[in-house]
Coordinates of C-alpha atoms and ligand atoms in Angstrom, one line a residue:
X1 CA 0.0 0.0 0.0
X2 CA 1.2 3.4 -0.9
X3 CA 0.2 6.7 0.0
X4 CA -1.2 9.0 -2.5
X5 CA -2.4 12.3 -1.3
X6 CA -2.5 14.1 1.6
X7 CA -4.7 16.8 1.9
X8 CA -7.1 19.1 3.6
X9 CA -11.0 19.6 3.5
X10 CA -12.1 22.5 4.3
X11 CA -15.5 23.6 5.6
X12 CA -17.6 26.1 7.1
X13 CA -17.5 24.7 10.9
X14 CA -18.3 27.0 14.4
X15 CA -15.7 29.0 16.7
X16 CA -17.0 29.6 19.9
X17 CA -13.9 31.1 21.3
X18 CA -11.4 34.5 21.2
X19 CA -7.3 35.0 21.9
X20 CA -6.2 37.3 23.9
X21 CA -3.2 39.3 22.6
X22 CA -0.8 36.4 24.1
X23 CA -3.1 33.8 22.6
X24 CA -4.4 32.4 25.4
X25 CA -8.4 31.3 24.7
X26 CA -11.4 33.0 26.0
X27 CA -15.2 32.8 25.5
X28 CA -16.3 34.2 22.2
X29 CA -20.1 34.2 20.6
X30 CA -21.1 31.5 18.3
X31 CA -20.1 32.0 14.5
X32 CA -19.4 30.2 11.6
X33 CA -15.3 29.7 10.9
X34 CA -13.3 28.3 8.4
X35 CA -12.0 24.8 9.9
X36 CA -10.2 21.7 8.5
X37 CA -9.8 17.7 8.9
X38 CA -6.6 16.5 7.6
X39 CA -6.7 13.6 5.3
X40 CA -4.1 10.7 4.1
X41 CA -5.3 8.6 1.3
X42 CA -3.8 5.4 -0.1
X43 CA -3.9 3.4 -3.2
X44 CA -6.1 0.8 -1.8
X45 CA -8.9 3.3 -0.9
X46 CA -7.4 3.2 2.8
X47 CA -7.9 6.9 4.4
X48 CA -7.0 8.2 7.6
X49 CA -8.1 11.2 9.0
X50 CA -7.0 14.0 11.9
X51 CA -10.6 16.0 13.3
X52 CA -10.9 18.8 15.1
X53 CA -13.2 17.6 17.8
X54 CA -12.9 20.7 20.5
X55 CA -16.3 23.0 20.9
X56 CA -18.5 24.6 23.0
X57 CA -21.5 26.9 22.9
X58 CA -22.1 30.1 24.7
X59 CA -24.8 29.9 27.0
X60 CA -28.2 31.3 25.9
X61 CA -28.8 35.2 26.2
X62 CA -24.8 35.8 27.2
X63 CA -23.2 38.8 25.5
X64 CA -19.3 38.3 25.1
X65 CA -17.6 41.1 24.5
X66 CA -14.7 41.6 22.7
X67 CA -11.4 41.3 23.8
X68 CA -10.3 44.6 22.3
X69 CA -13.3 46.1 23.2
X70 CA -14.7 46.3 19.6
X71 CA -17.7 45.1 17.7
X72 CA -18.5 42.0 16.5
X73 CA -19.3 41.3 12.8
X74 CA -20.8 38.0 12.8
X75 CA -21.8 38.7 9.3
X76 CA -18.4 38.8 8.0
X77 CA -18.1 36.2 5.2
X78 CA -15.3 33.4 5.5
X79 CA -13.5 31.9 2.5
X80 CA -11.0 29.0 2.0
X81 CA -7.8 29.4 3.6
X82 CA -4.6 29.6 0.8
X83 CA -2.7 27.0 0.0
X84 CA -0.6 25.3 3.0
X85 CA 2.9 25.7 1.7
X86 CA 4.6 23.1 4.5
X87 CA 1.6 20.4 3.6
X88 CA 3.0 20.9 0.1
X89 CA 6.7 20.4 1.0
X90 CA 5.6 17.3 2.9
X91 CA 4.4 15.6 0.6
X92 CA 7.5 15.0 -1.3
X93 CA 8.3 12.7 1.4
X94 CA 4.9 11.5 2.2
X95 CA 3.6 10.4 -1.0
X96 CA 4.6 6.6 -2.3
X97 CA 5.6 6.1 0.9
X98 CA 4.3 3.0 3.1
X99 CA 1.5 4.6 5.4
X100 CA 2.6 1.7 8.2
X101 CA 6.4 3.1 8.5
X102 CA 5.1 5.5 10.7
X103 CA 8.6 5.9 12.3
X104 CA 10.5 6.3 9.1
X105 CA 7.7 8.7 8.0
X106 CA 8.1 10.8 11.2
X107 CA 12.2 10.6 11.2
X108 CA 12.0 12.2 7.9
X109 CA 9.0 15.0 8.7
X110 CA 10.8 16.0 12.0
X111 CA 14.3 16.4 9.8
X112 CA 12.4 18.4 7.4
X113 CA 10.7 20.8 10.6
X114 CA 13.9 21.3 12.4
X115 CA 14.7 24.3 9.8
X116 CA 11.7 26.2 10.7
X117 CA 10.2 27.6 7.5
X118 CA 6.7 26.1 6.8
X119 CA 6.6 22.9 8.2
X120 CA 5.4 23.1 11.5
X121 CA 5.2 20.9 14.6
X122 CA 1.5 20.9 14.8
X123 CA 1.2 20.1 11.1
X124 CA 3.4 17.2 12.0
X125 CA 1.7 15.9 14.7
X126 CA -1.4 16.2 12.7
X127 CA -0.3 13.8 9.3
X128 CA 1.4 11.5 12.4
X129 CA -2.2 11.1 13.8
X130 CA -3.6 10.7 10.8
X131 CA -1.1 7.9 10.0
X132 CA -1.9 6.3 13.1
X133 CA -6.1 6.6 12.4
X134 CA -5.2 4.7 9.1
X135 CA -3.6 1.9 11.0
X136 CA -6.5 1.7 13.1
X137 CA -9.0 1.5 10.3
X138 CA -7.1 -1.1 8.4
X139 CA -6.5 -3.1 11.4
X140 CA -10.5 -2.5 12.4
X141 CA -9.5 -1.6 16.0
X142 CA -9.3 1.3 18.3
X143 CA -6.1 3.7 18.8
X144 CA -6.6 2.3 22.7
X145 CA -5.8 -0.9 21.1
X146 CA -3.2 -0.4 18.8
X147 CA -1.5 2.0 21.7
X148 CA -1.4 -1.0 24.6
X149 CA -5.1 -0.7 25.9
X150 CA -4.4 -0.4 29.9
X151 CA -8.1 0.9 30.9
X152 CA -11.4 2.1 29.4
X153 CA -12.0 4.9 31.8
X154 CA -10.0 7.8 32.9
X155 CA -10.6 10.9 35.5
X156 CA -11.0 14.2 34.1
X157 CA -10.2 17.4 35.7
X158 CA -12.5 20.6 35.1
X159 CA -9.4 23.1 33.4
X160 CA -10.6 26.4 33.9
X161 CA -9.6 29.5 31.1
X162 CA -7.4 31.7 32.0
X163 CA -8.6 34.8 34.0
X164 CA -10.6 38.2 32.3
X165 CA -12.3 41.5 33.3
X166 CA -15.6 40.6 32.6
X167 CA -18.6 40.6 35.0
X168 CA -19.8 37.2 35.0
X169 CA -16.4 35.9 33.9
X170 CA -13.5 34.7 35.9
X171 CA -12.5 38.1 37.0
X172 CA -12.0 37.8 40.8
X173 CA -11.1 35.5 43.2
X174 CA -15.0 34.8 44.2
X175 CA -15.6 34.2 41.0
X176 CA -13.0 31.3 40.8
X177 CA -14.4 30.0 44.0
X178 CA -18.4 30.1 42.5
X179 CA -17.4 28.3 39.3
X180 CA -15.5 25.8 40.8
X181 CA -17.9 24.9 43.0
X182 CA -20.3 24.0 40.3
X183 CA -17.7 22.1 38.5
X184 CA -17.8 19.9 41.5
X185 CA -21.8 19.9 41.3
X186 CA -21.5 18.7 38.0
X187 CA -19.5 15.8 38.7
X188 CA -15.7 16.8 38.5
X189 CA -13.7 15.5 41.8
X190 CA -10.5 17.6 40.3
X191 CA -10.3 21.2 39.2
X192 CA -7.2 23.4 37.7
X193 CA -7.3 26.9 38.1
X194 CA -5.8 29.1 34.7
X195 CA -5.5 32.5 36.4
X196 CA -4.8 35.9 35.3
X197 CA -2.4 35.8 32.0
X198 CA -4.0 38.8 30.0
X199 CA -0.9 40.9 30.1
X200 CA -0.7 43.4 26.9
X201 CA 0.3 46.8 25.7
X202 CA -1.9 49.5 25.5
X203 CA 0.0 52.4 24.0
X204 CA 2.8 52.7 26.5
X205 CA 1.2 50.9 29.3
X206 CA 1.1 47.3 30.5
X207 CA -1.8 46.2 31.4
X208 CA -3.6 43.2 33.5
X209 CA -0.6 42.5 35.1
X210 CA -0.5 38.5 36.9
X211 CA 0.1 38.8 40.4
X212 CA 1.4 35.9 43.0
X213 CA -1.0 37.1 45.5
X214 CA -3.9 37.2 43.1
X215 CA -3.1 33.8 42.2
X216 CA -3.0 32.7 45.8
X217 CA -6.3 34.4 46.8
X218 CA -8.0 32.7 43.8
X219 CA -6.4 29.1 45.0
X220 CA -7.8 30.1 48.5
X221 CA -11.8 30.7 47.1
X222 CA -11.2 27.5 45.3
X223 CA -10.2 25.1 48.4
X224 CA -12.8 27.1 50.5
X225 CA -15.9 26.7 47.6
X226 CA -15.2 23.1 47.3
X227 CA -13.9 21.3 50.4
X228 CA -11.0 18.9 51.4
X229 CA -11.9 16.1 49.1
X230 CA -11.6 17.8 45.6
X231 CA -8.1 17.5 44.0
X232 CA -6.9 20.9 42.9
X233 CA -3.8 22.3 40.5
X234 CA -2.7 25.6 39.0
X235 CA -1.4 26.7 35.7
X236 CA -0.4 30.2 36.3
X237 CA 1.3 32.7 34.8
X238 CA 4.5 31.6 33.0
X239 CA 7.3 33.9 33.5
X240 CA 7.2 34.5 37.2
X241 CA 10.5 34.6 38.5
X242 CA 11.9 31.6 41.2
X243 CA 11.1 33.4 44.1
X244 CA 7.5 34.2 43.2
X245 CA 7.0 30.6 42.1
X246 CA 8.0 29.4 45.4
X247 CA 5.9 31.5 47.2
X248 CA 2.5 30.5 44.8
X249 CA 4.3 26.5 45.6
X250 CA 4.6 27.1 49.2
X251 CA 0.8 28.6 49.4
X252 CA -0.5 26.1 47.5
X253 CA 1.3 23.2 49.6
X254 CA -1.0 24.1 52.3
X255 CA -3.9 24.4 50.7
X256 CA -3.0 20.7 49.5
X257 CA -3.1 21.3 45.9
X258 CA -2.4 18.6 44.0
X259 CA 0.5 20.3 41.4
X260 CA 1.9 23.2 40.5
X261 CA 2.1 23.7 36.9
X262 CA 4.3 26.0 34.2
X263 CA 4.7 29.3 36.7
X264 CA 8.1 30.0 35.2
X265 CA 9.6 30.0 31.4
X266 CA 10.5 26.3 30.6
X267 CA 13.9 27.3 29.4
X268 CA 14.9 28.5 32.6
X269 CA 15.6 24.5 33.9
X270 CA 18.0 25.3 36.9
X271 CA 14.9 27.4 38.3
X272 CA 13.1 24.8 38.0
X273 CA 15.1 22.2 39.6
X274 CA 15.5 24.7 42.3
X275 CA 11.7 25.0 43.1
X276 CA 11.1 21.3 43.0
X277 CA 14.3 21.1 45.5
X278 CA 12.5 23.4 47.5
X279 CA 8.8 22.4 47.3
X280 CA 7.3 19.5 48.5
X281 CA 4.3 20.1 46.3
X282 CA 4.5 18.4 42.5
X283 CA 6.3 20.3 40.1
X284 CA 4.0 20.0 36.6
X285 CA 6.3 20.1 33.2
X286 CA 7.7 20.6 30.5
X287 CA 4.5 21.6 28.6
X288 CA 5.7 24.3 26.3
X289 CA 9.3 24.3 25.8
X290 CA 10.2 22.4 22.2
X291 CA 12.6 19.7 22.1
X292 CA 9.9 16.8 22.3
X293 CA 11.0 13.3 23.8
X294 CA 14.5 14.6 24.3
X295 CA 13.9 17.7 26.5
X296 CA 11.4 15.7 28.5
X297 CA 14.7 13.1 29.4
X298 CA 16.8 16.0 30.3
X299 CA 14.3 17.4 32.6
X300 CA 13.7 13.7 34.1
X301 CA 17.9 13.7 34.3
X302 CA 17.9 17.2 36.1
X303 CA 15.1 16.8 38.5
X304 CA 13.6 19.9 36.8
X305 CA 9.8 18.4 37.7
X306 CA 8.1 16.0 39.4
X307 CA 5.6 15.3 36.7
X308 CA 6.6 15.5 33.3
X309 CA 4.0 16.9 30.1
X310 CA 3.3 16.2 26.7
X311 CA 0.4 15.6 24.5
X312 CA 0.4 14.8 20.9
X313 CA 0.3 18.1 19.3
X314 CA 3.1 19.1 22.0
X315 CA 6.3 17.3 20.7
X316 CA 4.8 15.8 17.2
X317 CA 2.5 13.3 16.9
X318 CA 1.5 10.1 18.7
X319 CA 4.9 8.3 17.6
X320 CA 7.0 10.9 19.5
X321 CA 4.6 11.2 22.6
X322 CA 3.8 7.5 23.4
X323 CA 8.4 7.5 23.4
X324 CA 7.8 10.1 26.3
X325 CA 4.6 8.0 28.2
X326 CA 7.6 5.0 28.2
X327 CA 10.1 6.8 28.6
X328 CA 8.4 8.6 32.1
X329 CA 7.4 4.6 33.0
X330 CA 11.0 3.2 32.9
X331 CA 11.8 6.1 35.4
X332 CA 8.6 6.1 37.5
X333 CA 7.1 9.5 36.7
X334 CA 3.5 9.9 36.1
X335 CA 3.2 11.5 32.7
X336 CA 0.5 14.4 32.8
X337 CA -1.2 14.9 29.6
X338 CA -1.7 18.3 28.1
X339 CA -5.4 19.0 26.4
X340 CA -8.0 16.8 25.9
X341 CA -9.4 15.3 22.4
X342 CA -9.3 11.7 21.3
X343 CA -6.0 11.2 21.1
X344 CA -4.9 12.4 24.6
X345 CA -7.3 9.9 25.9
X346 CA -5.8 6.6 24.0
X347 CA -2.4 7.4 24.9
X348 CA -3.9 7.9 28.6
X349 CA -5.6 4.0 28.4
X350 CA -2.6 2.9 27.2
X351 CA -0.4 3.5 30.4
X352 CA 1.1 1.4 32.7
X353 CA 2.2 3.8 35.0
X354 CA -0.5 6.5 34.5
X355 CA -0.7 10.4 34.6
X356 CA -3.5 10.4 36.9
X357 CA -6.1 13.3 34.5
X358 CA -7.3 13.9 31.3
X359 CA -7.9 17.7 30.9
X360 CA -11.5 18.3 30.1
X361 CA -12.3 22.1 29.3
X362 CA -11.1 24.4 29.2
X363 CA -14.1 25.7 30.9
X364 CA -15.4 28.9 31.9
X365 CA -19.2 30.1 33.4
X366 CA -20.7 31.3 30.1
X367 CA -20.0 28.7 28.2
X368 CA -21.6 25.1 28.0
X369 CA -19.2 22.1 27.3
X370 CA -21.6 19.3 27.3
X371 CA -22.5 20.0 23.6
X372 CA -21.5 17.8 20.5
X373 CA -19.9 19.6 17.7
X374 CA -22.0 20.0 14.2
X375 CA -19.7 18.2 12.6
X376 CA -19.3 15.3 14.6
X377 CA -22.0 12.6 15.5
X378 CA -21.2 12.3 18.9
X379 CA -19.3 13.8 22.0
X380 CA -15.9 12.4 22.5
X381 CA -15.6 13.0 26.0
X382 CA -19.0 12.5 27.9
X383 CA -18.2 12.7 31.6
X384 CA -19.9 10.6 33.3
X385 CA -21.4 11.8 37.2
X386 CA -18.8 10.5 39.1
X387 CA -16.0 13.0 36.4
X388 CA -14.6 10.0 34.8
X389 CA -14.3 9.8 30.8
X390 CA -14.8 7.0 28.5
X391 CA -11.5 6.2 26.2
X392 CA -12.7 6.0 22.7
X393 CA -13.2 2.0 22.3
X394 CA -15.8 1.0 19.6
X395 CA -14.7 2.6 16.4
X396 CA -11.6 2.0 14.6
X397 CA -8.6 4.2 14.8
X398 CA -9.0 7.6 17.2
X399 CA -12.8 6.6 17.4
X400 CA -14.1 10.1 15.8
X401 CA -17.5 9.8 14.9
X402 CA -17.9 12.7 11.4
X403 CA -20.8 13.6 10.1
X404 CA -20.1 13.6 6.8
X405 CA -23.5 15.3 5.9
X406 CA -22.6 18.5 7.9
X407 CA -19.3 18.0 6.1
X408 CA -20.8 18.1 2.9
X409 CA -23.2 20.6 3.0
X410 CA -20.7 22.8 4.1
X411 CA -17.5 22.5 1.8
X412 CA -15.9 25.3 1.3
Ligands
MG1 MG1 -0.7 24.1 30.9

């Protein structure tokens, strides 16, 4: 078998969401958006395909405003993106290649992204999960499968957005503490706090500074709202310096958080060795900081966290990540995933020594998660009452359920 193509379809789809100016994600009215699934075809009819699968709806009668404090135009009209030049440089490696080497396949897309230019990291991690779909579909089994299969169910954590101004919003420690508790109404028994990160220029001034002592305040509404029992973490700001971080670590140590995740840049590795030499609490990374599977053994080597990070789209694909998820068993560390989707959940079922959350979110009061996507025929992570999440097990490959109709009528 042979590849042949490997392509994009694009179609009218729904953004529910807004960046701030560091490109952090924050509520944003329901509109229609330009959106892609990636697609490898074969010789043999054999396709496998990478979905987006991440949506939520605002919730009826809210009015989001916009992040620069302008006007909507939901009317605007959306078109086709251009060509992708790094899908198009690709390919001359992809195509006539065997779609079941997926190592020799990835060896020569990583070579090709360490240059920079147009291939990117996500766009490899993208064909790699596509790859890895195929084998799924031709094998007529699930990713879960294919990956090890270790357990069906996993516990999610509600993963708040990060903090905003807005009345209703997350903007104040009472706020945190409100939302979180009906998180825990709804079923989570874990909840991570993204606090203030909204820092941006306005003319000459900076402004929404984060704050340690914000931070902490927020952690302290969160523990009070929900109780002892409820497992808590924080992903903070990420480019406080050491001393700062202790101080959020130290806080949070009493409260009895669970970990303490990315509050410093993830090329700064001594300070993080430091912190974790001077915390008792978890130490949560490397999330960020490039390098995939051989960063994530240096920071295991240097003691530079307690709980090491990746997900697929992090470090390249699932043929990089699931290296990492081995690599954190041989040495004993639970491997936290990053982000939720089908994917993160597989390589989660398929560990031995697990990370012990899937990240289900992120969430925030005017929005409503428990929606399926238009383009999809069903939900892929469905919490169940007592917050744990099903691992995709009945269809073949990463068990993504299109509707092709919606697909259809909406080519672009
Ligand atoms: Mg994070």
């Amino acid at each position: 078998m042979k590849i042949t193509d490997v392509k994009r379809i694009h179609f009218r789809g729904k953004a529910t969401w807004q960046s701030d100016p560091c490109g952090h994600g924050h509520p944003g009215p329901l509109r229609d958006s330009p959106m892609s699934i990636l697609v490898v075809e074969t010789d043999e009819g054999l396709r496998g395909y990478d979905v987006p699968t991440m949506y939520q709806e605002p919730y009826d009668g809210i009015d989001i405003p916009k992040w620069d404090g302008g006007k909507w135009d939901l009317s605007a009209p959306i078109k086709k993106p251009d060509a992708d030049p790094g899908l198009e440089r690709l390919k001359s490696v992809l195509i006539g290649e065997d779609p079941f080497a997926r190592e020799r396949i990835w060896d020569k897309m990583h070579k090709m992204e360490r240059m920079g230019g147009t291939v990117s990291q996500r766009l490899v991690s993208s064909i790699d999960c596509a790859l890895w779909d195929m084998f799924g579909r031709y094998c007529n089994l699930p990713l879960l499968k294919l990956l090890g299969g270790h357990r069906e169910q996993v516990l999610a954590y509600g993963s708040t957005m990060c903090g905003d101004h807005w009345e209703g919003g997350l903007n104040s420690a009472e706020a945190y503490g409100k939302f979180a508790k009906k998180l825990v109404e709804h079923g989570y028994k874990a909840v991570k706090l993204h606090t203030l990160m909204d820092e941006h220029w306005d003319g000459n001034n900076w402004v929404g500074s984060p704050d340690v002592n914000y931070d902490i305040e927020c952690c302290e509404a969160v523990r009070d709202a929900v109780g002892p029992d409820i497992d808590l973490m924080i992903d903070c700001f990420h480019h406080y310096d050491r001393y700062s971080a202790l101080k959020l670590g130290k806080a949070i140590e009493r409260l009895g958080f669970v970990w303490l995740e990315e509050p410093m840049d993830e090329y700064n590795v001594s300070s993080y060795k430091w912190l974790c030499d001077n915390l008792e609490i978890p130490v949560l990374g490397p999330e960020t900081a490039a390098g995939k599977y051989y960063t994530r053994a240096e920071w295991i080597k240097y003691g530079a966290s307690d709980l090491n990070r990746c997900s697929a789209g992090d470090v390249g694909g699932i043929t990089p990540a699931m290296k990492i998820v081995h690599l954190c068993e041989t040495f004993g560390i639970p491997c936290e995933l990053h982000g939720g989707g089908p994917i993160t959940l597989a390589m989660m079922g398929a560990m031995t020594i697990p990370g012990k959350y899937f990240e289900r979110g992120l969430l925030h009061p005017f929005m409503n998660y428990e929606v399926c996507a238009p383009w999809l025929n069903k939900m892929i992570d469905p919490m169940d009452k007592n917050g744990m999440v099903e691992v995709p097990h009945t269809l073949p490959g990463a068990g993504v359920d299109i509707n092709w109709d919606y697909i259809n009528d909406n080519l672009l």
